[in-house]
Coordinates of C-alpha atoms and ligand atoms in Angstrom, one line a residue:
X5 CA -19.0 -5.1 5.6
X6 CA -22.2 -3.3 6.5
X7 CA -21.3 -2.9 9.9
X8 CA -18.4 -1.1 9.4
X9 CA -19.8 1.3 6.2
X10 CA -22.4 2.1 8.9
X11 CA -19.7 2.8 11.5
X12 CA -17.8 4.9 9.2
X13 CA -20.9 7.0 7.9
X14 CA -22.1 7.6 11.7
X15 CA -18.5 8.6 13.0
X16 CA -18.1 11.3 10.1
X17 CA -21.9 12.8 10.8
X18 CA -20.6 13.5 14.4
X19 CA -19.5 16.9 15.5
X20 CA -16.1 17.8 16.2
X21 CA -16.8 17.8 19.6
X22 CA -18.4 14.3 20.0
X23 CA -15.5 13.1 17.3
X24 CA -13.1 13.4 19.8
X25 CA -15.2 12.1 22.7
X26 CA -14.1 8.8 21.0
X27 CA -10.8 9.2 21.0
X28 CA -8.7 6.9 23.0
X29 CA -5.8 5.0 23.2
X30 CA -7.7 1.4 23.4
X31 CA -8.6 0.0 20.4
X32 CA -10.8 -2.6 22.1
X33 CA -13.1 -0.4 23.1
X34 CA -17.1 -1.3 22.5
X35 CA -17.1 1.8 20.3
X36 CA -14.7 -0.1 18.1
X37 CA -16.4 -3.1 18.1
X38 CA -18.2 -3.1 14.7
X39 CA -15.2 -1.2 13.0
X40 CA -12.9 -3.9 14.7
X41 CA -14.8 -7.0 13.9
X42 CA -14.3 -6.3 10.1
X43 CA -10.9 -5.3 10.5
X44 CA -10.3 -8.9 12.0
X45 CA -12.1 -10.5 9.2
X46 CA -10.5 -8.0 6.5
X47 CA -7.1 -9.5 7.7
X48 CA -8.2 -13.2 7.8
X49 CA -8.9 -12.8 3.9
X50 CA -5.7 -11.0 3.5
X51 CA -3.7 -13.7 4.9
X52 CA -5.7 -16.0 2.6
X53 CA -5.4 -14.4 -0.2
X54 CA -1.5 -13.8 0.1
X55 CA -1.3 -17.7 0.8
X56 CA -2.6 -18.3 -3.3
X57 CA -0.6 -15.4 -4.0
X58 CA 2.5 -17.2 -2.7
X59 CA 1.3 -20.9 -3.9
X60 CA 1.1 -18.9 -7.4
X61 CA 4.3 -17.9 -7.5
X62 CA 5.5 -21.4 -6.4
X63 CA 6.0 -20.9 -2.9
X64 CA 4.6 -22.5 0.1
X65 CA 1.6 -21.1 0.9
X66 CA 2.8 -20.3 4.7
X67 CA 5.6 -18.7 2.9
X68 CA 6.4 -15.6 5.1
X69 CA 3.8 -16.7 7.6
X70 CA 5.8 -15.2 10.8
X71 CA 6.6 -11.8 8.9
X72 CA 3.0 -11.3 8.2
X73 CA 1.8 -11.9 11.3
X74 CA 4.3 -9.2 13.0
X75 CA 3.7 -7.2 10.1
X76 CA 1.6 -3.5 9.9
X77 CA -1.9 -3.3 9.4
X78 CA -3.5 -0.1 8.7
X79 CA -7.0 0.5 8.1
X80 CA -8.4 3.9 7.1
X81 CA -11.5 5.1 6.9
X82 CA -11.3 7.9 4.1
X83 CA -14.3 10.3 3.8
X84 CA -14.5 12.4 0.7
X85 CA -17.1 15.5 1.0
X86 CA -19.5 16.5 -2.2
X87 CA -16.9 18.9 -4.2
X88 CA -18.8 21.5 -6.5
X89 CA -16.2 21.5 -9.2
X90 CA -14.9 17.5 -9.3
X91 CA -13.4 17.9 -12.3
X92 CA -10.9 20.4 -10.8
X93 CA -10.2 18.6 -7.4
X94 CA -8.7 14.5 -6.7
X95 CA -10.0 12.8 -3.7
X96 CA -6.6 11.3 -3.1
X97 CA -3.7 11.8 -5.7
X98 CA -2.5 8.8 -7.9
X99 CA -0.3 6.0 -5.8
X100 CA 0.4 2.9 -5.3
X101 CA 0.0 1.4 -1.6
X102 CA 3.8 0.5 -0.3
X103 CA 2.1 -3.1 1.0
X104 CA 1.5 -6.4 0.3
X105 CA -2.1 -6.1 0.0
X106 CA -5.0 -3.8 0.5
X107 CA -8.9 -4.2 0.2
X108 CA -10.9 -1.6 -0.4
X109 CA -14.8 -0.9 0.3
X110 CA -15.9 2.3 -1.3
X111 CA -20.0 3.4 -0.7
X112 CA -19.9 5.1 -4.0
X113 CA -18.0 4.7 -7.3
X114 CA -14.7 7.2 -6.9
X115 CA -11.7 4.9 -7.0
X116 CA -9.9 5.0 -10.4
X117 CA -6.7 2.5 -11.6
X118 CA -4.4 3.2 -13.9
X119 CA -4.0 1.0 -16.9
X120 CA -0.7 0.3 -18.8
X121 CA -1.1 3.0 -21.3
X122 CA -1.6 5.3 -18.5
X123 CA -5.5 5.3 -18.9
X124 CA -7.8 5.7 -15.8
X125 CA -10.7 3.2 -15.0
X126 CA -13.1 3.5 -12.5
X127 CA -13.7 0.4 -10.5
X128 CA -17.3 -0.2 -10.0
X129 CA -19.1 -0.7 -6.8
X130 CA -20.5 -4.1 -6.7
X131 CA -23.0 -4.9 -3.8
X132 CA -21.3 -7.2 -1.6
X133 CA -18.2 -7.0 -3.1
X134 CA -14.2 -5.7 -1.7
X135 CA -11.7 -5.0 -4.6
X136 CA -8.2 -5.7 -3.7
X137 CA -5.2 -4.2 -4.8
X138 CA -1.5 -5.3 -4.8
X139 CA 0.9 -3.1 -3.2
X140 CA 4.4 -2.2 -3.7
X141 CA 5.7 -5.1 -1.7
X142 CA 3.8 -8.0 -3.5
X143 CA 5.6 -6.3 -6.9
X144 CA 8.9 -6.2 -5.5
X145 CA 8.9 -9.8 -3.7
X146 CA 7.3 -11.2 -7.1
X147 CA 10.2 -9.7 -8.7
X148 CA 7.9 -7.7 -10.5
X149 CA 5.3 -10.4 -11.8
X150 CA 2.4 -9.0 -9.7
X151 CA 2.5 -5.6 -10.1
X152 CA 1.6 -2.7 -7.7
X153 CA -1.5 -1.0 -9.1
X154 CA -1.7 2.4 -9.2
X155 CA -4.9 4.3 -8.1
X156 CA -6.7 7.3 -7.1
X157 CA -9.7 9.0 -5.7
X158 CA -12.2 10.7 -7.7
X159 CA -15.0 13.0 -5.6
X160 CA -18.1 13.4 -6.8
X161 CA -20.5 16.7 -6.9
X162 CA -23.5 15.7 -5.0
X163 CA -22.6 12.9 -2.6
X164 CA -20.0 12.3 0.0
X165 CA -18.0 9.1 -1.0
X166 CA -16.7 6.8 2.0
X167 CA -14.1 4.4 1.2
X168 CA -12.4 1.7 3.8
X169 CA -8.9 0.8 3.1
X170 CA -7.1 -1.8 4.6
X171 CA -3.6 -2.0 4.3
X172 CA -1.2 -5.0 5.1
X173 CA 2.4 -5.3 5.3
X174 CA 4.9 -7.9 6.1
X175 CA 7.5 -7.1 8.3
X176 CA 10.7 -7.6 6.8
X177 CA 11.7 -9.9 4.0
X178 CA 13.2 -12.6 5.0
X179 CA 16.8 -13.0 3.3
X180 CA 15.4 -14.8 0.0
X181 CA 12.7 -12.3 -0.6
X182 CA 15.6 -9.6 0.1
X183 CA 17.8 -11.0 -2.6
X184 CA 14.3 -11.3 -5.4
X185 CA 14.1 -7.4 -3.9
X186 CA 17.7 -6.2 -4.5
X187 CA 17.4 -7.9 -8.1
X188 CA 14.3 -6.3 -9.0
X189 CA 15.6 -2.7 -7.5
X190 CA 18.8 -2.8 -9.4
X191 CA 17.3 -4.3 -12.4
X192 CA 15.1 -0.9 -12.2
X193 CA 18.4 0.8 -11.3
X194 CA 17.4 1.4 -7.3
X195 CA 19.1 -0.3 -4.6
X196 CA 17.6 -1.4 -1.3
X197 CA 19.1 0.4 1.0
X198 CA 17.9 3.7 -1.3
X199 CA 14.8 2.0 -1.4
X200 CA 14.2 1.9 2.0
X201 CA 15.2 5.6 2.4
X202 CA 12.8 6.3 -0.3
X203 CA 9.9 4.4 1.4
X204 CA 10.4 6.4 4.4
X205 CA 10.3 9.2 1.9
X206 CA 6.9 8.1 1.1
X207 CA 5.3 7.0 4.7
X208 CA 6.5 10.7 5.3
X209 CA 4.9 12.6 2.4
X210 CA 2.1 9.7 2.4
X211 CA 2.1 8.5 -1.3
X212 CA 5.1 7.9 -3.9
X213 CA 3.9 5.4 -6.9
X214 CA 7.0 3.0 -7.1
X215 CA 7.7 4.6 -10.6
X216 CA 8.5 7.6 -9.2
X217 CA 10.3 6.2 -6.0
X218 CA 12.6 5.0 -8.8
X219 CA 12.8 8.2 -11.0
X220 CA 13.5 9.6 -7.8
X221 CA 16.3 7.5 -7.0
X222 CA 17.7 7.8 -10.6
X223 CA 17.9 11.5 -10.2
X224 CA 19.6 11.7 -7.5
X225 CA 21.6 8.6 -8.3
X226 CA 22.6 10.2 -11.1
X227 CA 23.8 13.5 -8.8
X228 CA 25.3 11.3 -6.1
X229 CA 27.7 9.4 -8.8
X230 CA 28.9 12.4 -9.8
X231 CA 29.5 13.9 -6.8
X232 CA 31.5 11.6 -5.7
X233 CA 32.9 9.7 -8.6
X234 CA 31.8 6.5 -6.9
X235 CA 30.4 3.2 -7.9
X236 CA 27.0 2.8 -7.7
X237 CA 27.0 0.3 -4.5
X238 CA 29.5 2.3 -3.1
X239 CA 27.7 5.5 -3.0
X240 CA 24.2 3.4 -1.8
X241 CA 25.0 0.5 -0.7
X242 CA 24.3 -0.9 2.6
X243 CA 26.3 -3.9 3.2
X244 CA 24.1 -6.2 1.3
X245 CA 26.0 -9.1 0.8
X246 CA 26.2 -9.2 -3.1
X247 CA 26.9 -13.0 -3.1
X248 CA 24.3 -15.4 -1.6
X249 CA 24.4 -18.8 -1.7
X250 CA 21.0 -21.1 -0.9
X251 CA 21.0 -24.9 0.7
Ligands
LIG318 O1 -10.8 6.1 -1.6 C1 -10.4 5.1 -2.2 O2 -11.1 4.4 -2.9 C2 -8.9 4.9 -2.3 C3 -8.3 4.9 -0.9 C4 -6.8 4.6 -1.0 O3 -6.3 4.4 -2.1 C5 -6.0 4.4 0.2 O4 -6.5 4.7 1.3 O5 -4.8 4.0 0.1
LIG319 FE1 -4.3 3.5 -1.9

């Protein structure tokens, strides 16, 4: 954890010019070594924790072991600069993360969550500790019992803030995960297929909470259906089967 706080703190007190005297197209080189060993060891929890995550929900823990495996990681090393005025300025604006799972070590205090009444909390920093966060895909696959927490990033007047986010996602739900998905999309009045449009949408413009992928979706729903008089699968659907049977 220290490594990798101390690789991130030393990378953003280079100069431009010696920034991109690192840059390369091989992630296994030595000057990744630090930043790479805790990415390795960031996953291995990942995997562990979505194992109890699935064994809570009833599943076998190895339950989408393959999709995981081929599945995204992402890590990013955000650094947020002292801001004179932080009451006027956000770090990074309020979203949810479109993966499973993420885990996050911050330097300083700076990242907020969102609470049901729509309150924000900031998570304290706790030496030695990661927090981790449930993404977009854990809600939907849960059908909505886990839910994808919403967060930001505050800045702070005198200090630069670091914080190390790493992101995983599973590849693509396997058919019974798709059908607890297109439930939990239509019960929210969103199907799949629109979903996936709209999480492109979001990888595009980086952040959507899944609130307002789905207010987004309603809207233009709303304008598609009347456009074309059509049913709502009709006008969105994408040859999910609606009928599934399981052995
Ligand atoms: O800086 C933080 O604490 C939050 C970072 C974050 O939410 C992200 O990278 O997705
Ligand atoms: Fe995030």
């Amino acid at each position: 954890m220290n490594d990798a706080s101390d690789s991130a703190t030393e990378f953003f007190n280079l100069s431009s010019e010696e920034k991109m005297s690192l840059a390369s197209s091989n992630v296994h080189e030595p000057v990744r070594e630090k930043m790479g060993n805790y990415a390795k060891a960031a996953y291995k929890l990942q995997k562990q924790l979505m194992k109890v995550v699935f064994e809570s929900l009833g599943l076998n823990a190895n339950y989408l072991h393959d999709e995981i495996e081929k599945g995204s990681q992402v890590m990013a090393v955000n650094c947020y600069p002292a801001c004179p005025e932080p009451h006027l300025a956000l770090g990074m604006p309020p979203h949810s993360d479109y993966g499973s799972l993420t885990i996050i070590n911050q330097s300083s205090t700076g990242l907020q969550i969102m609470d049901h009444g729509k309150n924000w909390h900031s998570v304290p920093v706790i030496e030695g500790a990661l927090v981790v966060q449930l993404g977009d895909q854990l809600e939907i696959m849960s059908n909505g019992q886990y839910k994808s927490v919403i967060h930001r990033a505050t800045v702070n007047s005198e200090k630069k803030r670091l914080s190390i986010a790493k992101r995983l996602k599973a590849l693509e739900l396997p058919l019974q995960a798709k059908i607890a998905e297109q439930n939990y999309l239509l019960n929210k009045g969103i199907t799949r297929f629109a979903h996936s449009q709209l999480e492109r949408l979001a990888l595009a413009h980086e952040y959507l909470p899944l609130e307002r992928l789905v207010f987004v979706q309603k809207e233009r729903l709303g304008a598609v259906e009347k456009e074309r008089s059509l049913p709502f699968d009709v006008a969105w659907g994408d040859g999910f089967p609606s009928e599934v049977t399981f052995e």
